[in-house]
Amino acid sequence: MTTARSLPAATAVTESLSVPQFSVISGAQVQAALRGRETQVMELVETIYRLHGDGESVNPPSYFLRFPDRPSSRIIALPASIGGQVRVDGLKWISSFPGNVAAGVPRASAVLILNDHDTGYPFACLESSIVSATRTAASAALAADRLSRGRPRPRRVGFLGVGLIARYIHTFLNGTGWSFDEIGVHDLSADSAAGFRGYLEQSGGGGDITVYDTAEELIRSSDLVVLATVAAEPHVTDPSWFDHHPVVLHVSLRDLAPEILLTATNIVDDIEHCQKANTSTHLAEQNTGSRDFLDGTLNDVIAGRVTVPADRTVVFSPFGLGVLDLAVGKFVYDEIVRSGELKVIDDFFHERHRYGPTASANALAEQGQPRQQPAVRRVRGRSTGLRPMR
């Protein structure tokens, strides 16, 4: 039962909330905010993995919108929430239309919505293909570092599939202290392979560059293998290609046959997320009827609960967590606030009070209180304070 005494307290709590301003952040702004901050973003991703592992997040399954008339295409919704000191909710809405590539249009496009923790109101919309590629690359670079600590640091890296994600992973490896003696490239498209070679030559970082004719040659010649294709089902099927026990960043999730996973140490970002949608790990579970081949999560490795052997192939299969997109998006938002370049959409929310501006003013007048304009949280020139925890 609600008592008269409890009403003022509830009213006070309600009136202390304010509707945030709404801003739109372009891809150019996102790129500028992230440029040169590879180490900082990788540390942030590690922080979020720790929060997620400690239960300080909500990361429900991704939702797939598929089309009977376009079976190869999909749009995916990734809702998520981060607690702890971060306190932000949101949604990434990302499309994958492979047919775009033939027309010279990027396969993926995305937006990210950030929601205020206290009111639930969205306060920013970001172009998110760069956010998505950045969090994927940061996660891959973090895994490369953590999974190779108990073995000689890889000096030969091979990229199988050389689109946007491969480019961002190379950027993050370069930006977080990696250098290689040899860099291998293979793609089904000779033009794409040649283009990636040109990018590598321009980007610097050293290493002899070789374009391989086959996936087998690339894998056998690499200590660190980056799988970043758009394959819908396994096409790498021979476990003997991995007899030299490389570290494999299986970011595209469906390249490897279950037989290869069953001979490897398998690390994922989140077990429940990876075991669906016919990923390679999901197929391995279906084939064996068990998840015993999964050794743990990257956070388990970071926390020391799982030790990765040096004499076995190790495969990292990250399904991609929405909490990482939120964290990187919030990082971008805070950087742009600090720069004073946040583009606020005036009057995006038409009504900022439950009963409308006139009703609100009249209600206050009847209570003998001065009329007030609805509160608006000012964001220009100050940070909302997302920092990696040390």
PDB file of C-alpha atoms in Angstrom, residues 9-143:
ATOM      1  CA  ALA A   9      10.067  10.817  -1.726  1.00  0.00           C
ATOM      2  CA  ALA A  10       8.876   9.118  -4.908  1.00  0.00           C
ATOM      3  CA  THR A  11       8.058  12.476  -6.448  1.00  0.00           C
ATOM      4  CA  ALA A  12      11.499  13.800  -5.549  1.00  0.00           C
ATOM      5  CA  VAL A  13      13.184  10.857  -7.222  1.00  0.00           C
ATOM      6  CA  THR A  14      11.090  11.308 -10.346  1.00  0.00           C
ATOM      7  CA  GLU A  15      11.658  15.053 -10.573  1.00  0.00           C
ATOM      8  CA  SER A  16      15.428  14.594 -10.234  1.00  0.00           C
ATOM      9  CA  LEU A  17      15.543  12.803 -13.582  1.00  0.00           C
ATOM     10  CA  SER A  18      16.110  14.799 -16.740  1.00  0.00           C
ATOM     11  CA  VAL A  19      15.699  13.951 -20.399  1.00  0.00           C
ATOM     12  CA  PRO A  20      19.098  13.952 -22.114  1.00  0.00           C
ATOM     13  CA  GLN A  21      19.886  15.807 -25.287  1.00  0.00           C
ATOM     14  CA  PHE A  22      20.089  13.667 -28.412  1.00  0.00           C
ATOM     15  CA  SER A  23      23.093  13.781 -30.719  1.00  0.00           C
ATOM     16  CA  VAL A  24      24.155  12.197 -33.997  1.00  0.00           C
ATOM     17  CA  ILE A  25      27.782  11.162 -34.506  1.00  0.00           C
ATOM     18  CA  SER A  26      29.025  10.611 -38.053  1.00  0.00           C
ATOM     19  CA  GLY A  27      31.445   7.983 -39.300  1.00  0.00           C
ATOM     20  CA  ALA A  28      34.090  10.656 -39.856  1.00  0.00           C
ATOM     21  CA  GLN A  29      33.799  11.734 -36.217  1.00  0.00           C
ATOM     22  CA  VAL A  30      33.965   8.108 -35.042  1.00  0.00           C
ATOM     23  CA  GLN A  31      37.100   7.465 -37.062  1.00  0.00           C
ATOM     24  CA  ALA A  32      38.778  10.634 -35.815  1.00  0.00           C
ATOM     25  CA  ALA A  33      37.963   9.779 -32.181  1.00  0.00           C
ATOM     26  CA  LEU A  34      39.486   6.290 -32.503  1.00  0.00           C
ATOM     27  CA  ARG A  35      42.502   7.014 -34.698  1.00  0.00           C
ATOM     28  CA  GLY A  36      45.784   6.174 -33.007  1.00  0.00           C
ATOM     29  CA  ARG A  37      44.136   4.888 -29.822  1.00  0.00           C
ATOM     30  CA  GLU A  38      44.593   1.154 -30.445  1.00  0.00           C
ATOM     31  CA  THR A  39      46.228   0.429 -27.086  1.00  0.00           C
ATOM     32  CA  GLN A  40      43.637   2.431 -25.152  1.00  0.00           C
ATOM     33  CA  VAL A  41      40.738   0.710 -26.924  1.00  0.00           C
ATOM     34  CA  MET A  42      42.270  -2.749 -26.445  1.00  0.00           C
ATOM     35  CA  GLU A  43      42.591  -2.044 -22.718  1.00  0.00           C
ATOM     36  CA  LEU A  44      38.972  -0.918 -22.696  1.00  0.00           C
ATOM     37  CA  VAL A  45      37.881  -4.165 -24.362  1.00  0.00           C
ATOM     38  CA  GLU A  46      39.785  -6.131 -21.716  1.00  0.00           C
ATOM     39  CA  THR A  47      37.987  -4.129 -19.022  1.00  0.00           C
ATOM     40  CA  ILE A  48      34.601  -4.965 -20.540  1.00  0.00           C
ATOM     41  CA  TYR A  49      35.455  -8.665 -20.792  1.00  0.00           C
ATOM     42  CA  ARG A  50      36.227  -8.568 -17.070  1.00  0.00           C
ATOM     43  CA  LEU A  51      32.943  -6.789 -16.278  1.00  0.00           C
ATOM     44  CA  HIS A  52      31.043  -9.283 -18.407  1.00  0.00           C
ATOM     45  CA  GLY A  53      32.791 -12.181 -16.699  1.00  0.00           C
ATOM     46  CA  ASP A  54      31.894 -10.704 -13.296  1.00  0.00           C
ATOM     47  CA  GLY A  55      28.201 -10.497 -14.220  1.00  0.00           C
ATOM     48  CA  GLU A  56      28.178  -6.698 -14.546  1.00  0.00           C
ATOM     49  CA  SER A  57      26.479  -6.748 -17.943  1.00  0.00           C
ATOM     50  CA  VAL A  58      23.363  -7.908 -19.747  1.00  0.00           C
ATOM     51  CA  ASN A  59      24.091  -9.377 -23.174  1.00  0.00           C
ATOM     52  CA  PRO A  60      21.089 -11.284 -24.562  1.00  0.00           C
ATOM     53  CA  PRO A  61      21.292 -13.358 -27.742  1.00  0.00           C
ATOM     54  CA  SER A  62      21.590 -11.494 -31.025  1.00  0.00           C
ATOM     55  CA  TYR A  63      18.419 -11.316 -33.084  1.00  0.00           C
ATOM     56  CA  PHE A  64      18.593 -12.093 -36.795  1.00  0.00           C
ATOM     57  CA  LEU A  65      16.279 -10.558 -39.373  1.00  0.00           C
ATOM     58  CA  ARG A  66      16.403 -12.750 -42.492  1.00  0.00           C
ATOM     59  CA  PHE A  67      14.689 -12.406 -45.858  1.00  0.00           C
ATOM     60  CA  PRO A  68      13.134 -15.190 -47.988  1.00  0.00           C
ATOM     61  CA  ASP A  69      13.925 -13.243 -51.163  1.00  0.00           C
ATOM     62  CA  ARG A  70      17.539 -12.460 -50.063  1.00  0.00           C
ATOM     63  CA  PRO A  71      18.726 -15.599 -48.253  1.00  0.00           C
ATOM     64  CA  SER A  72      22.386 -14.550 -48.041  1.00  0.00           C
ATOM     65  CA  SER A  73      21.556 -11.226 -46.392  1.00  0.00           C
ATOM     66  CA  ARG A  74      20.601 -10.414 -42.827  1.00  0.00           C
ATOM     67  CA  ILE A  75      20.258  -7.592 -40.331  1.00  0.00           C
ATOM     68  CA  ILE A  76      21.241  -8.286 -36.738  1.00  0.00           C
ATOM     69  CA  ALA A  77      20.148  -6.582 -33.521  1.00  0.00           C
ATOM     70  CA  LEU A  78      22.552  -6.721 -30.578  1.00  0.00           C
ATOM     71  CA  PRO A  79      20.971  -5.267 -27.408  1.00  0.00           C
ATOM     72  CA  ALA A  80      23.185  -4.931 -24.355  1.00  0.00           C
ATOM     73  CA  SER A  81      23.762  -3.178 -21.044  1.00  0.00           C
ATOM     74  CA  ILE A  82      26.937  -2.449 -19.111  1.00  0.00           C
ATOM     75  CA  GLY A  83      26.890  -1.851 -15.356  1.00  0.00           C
ATOM     76  CA  GLY A  84      29.734  -1.132 -12.996  1.00  0.00           C
ATOM     77  CA  GLN A  85      31.177   2.355 -13.453  1.00  0.00           C
ATOM     78  CA  VAL A  86      30.171   2.471 -17.130  1.00  0.00           C
ATOM     79  CA  ARG A  87      26.355   2.377 -16.821  1.00  0.00           C
ATOM     80  CA  VAL A  88      25.077   2.561 -20.386  1.00  0.00           C
ATOM     81  CA  ASP A  89      22.501   0.573 -22.340  1.00  0.00           C
ATOM     82  CA  GLY A  90      21.960   0.351 -26.060  1.00  0.00           C
ATOM     83  CA  LEU A  91      21.562  -1.489 -29.327  1.00  0.00           C
ATOM     84  CA  LYS A  92      23.694  -2.148 -32.393  1.00  0.00           C
ATOM     85  CA  TRP A  93      21.699  -2.645 -35.622  1.00  0.00           C
ATOM     86  CA  ILE A  94      24.046  -4.074 -38.268  1.00  0.00           C
ATOM     87  CA  SER A  95      23.304  -5.364 -41.751  1.00  0.00           C
ATOM     88  CA  SER A  96      25.308  -7.858 -43.783  1.00  0.00           C
ATOM     89  CA  PHE A  97      24.523  -7.866 -47.506  1.00  0.00           C
ATOM     90  CA  PRO A  98      27.296  -9.879 -49.237  1.00  0.00           C
ATOM     91  CA  GLY A  99      25.932  -8.989 -52.670  1.00  0.00           C
ATOM     92  CA  ASN A 100      27.079  -5.413 -52.106  1.00  0.00           C
ATOM     93  CA  VAL A 101      30.709  -6.403 -52.646  1.00  0.00           C
ATOM     94  CA  ALA A 102      30.295  -7.154 -56.359  1.00  0.00           C
ATOM     95  CA  ALA A 103      28.988  -3.612 -56.843  1.00  0.00           C
ATOM     96  CA  GLY A 104      31.897  -2.073 -54.944  1.00  0.00           C
ATOM     97  CA  VAL A 105      29.739  -1.274 -51.899  1.00  0.00           C
ATOM     98  CA  PRO A 106      30.836  -2.385 -48.399  1.00  0.00           C
ATOM     99  CA  ARG A 107      29.113  -5.543 -47.202  1.00  0.00           C
ATOM    100  CA  ALA A 108      28.196  -4.240 -43.740  1.00  0.00           C
ATOM    101  CA  SER A 109      26.547  -1.065 -42.472  1.00  0.00           C
ATOM    102  CA  ALA A 110      25.472  -0.258 -38.939  1.00  0.00           C
ATOM    103  CA  VAL A 111      24.194   2.222 -36.402  1.00  0.00           C
ATOM    104  CA  LEU A 112      24.602   2.169 -32.627  1.00  0.00           C
ATOM    105  CA  ILE A 113      22.069   3.656 -30.201  1.00  0.00           C
ATOM    106  CA  LEU A 114      23.227   4.634 -26.701  1.00  0.00           C
ATOM    107  CA  ASN A 115      20.554   4.840 -23.978  1.00  0.00           C
ATOM    108  CA  ASP A 116      20.714   6.755 -20.717  1.00  0.00           C
ATOM    109  CA  HIS A 117      21.011   4.437 -17.729  1.00  0.00           C
ATOM    110  CA  ASP A 118      18.525   6.324 -15.511  1.00  0.00           C
ATOM    111  CA  THR A 119      15.755   7.389 -17.902  1.00  0.00           C
ATOM    112  CA  GLY A 120      16.139   4.887 -20.731  1.00  0.00           C
ATOM    113  CA  TYR A 121      16.100   7.747 -23.233  1.00  0.00           C
ATOM    114  CA  PRO A 122      18.463   7.374 -26.195  1.00  0.00           C
ATOM    115  CA  PHE A 123      21.080  10.117 -26.124  1.00  0.00           C
ATOM    116  CA  ALA A 124      23.207   9.319 -29.192  1.00  0.00           C
ATOM    117  CA  CYS A 125      23.111   7.603 -32.567  1.00  0.00           C
ATOM    118  CA  LEU A 126      26.517   6.682 -34.006  1.00  0.00           C
ATOM    119  CA  GLU A 127      27.547   5.388 -37.390  1.00  0.00           C
ATOM    120  CA  SER A 128      28.752   2.009 -36.251  1.00  0.00           C
ATOM    121  CA  SER A 129      30.495   0.045 -38.983  1.00  0.00           C
ATOM    122  CA  ILE A 130      33.747   1.562 -37.696  1.00  0.00           C
ATOM    123  CA  VAL A 131      32.778   0.889 -34.063  1.00  0.00           C
ATOM    124  CA  SER A 132      31.996  -2.725 -34.978  1.00  0.00           C
ATOM    125  CA  ALA A 133      35.245  -3.232 -36.880  1.00  0.00           C
ATOM    126  CA  THR A 134      37.205  -1.556 -34.074  1.00  0.00           C
ATOM    127  CA  ARG A 135      35.804  -3.689 -31.267  1.00  0.00           C
ATOM    128  CA  THR A 136      36.349  -6.839 -33.377  1.00  0.00           C
ATOM    129  CA  ALA A 137      39.943  -5.868 -34.110  1.00  0.00           C
ATOM    130  CA  ALA A 138      40.643  -4.879 -30.505  1.00  0.00           C
ATOM    131  CA  SER A 139      39.254  -8.196 -29.290  1.00  0.00           C
ATOM    132  CA  ALA A 140      41.402 -10.075 -31.838  1.00  0.00           C
ATOM    133  CA  ALA A 141      44.562  -8.172 -30.887  1.00  0.00           C
ATOM    134  CA  LEU A 142      43.880  -8.810 -27.195  1.00  0.00           C
ATOM    135  CA  ALA A 143      43.414 -12.530 -27.904  1.00  0.00           C
TER     136      ALA A 143
END
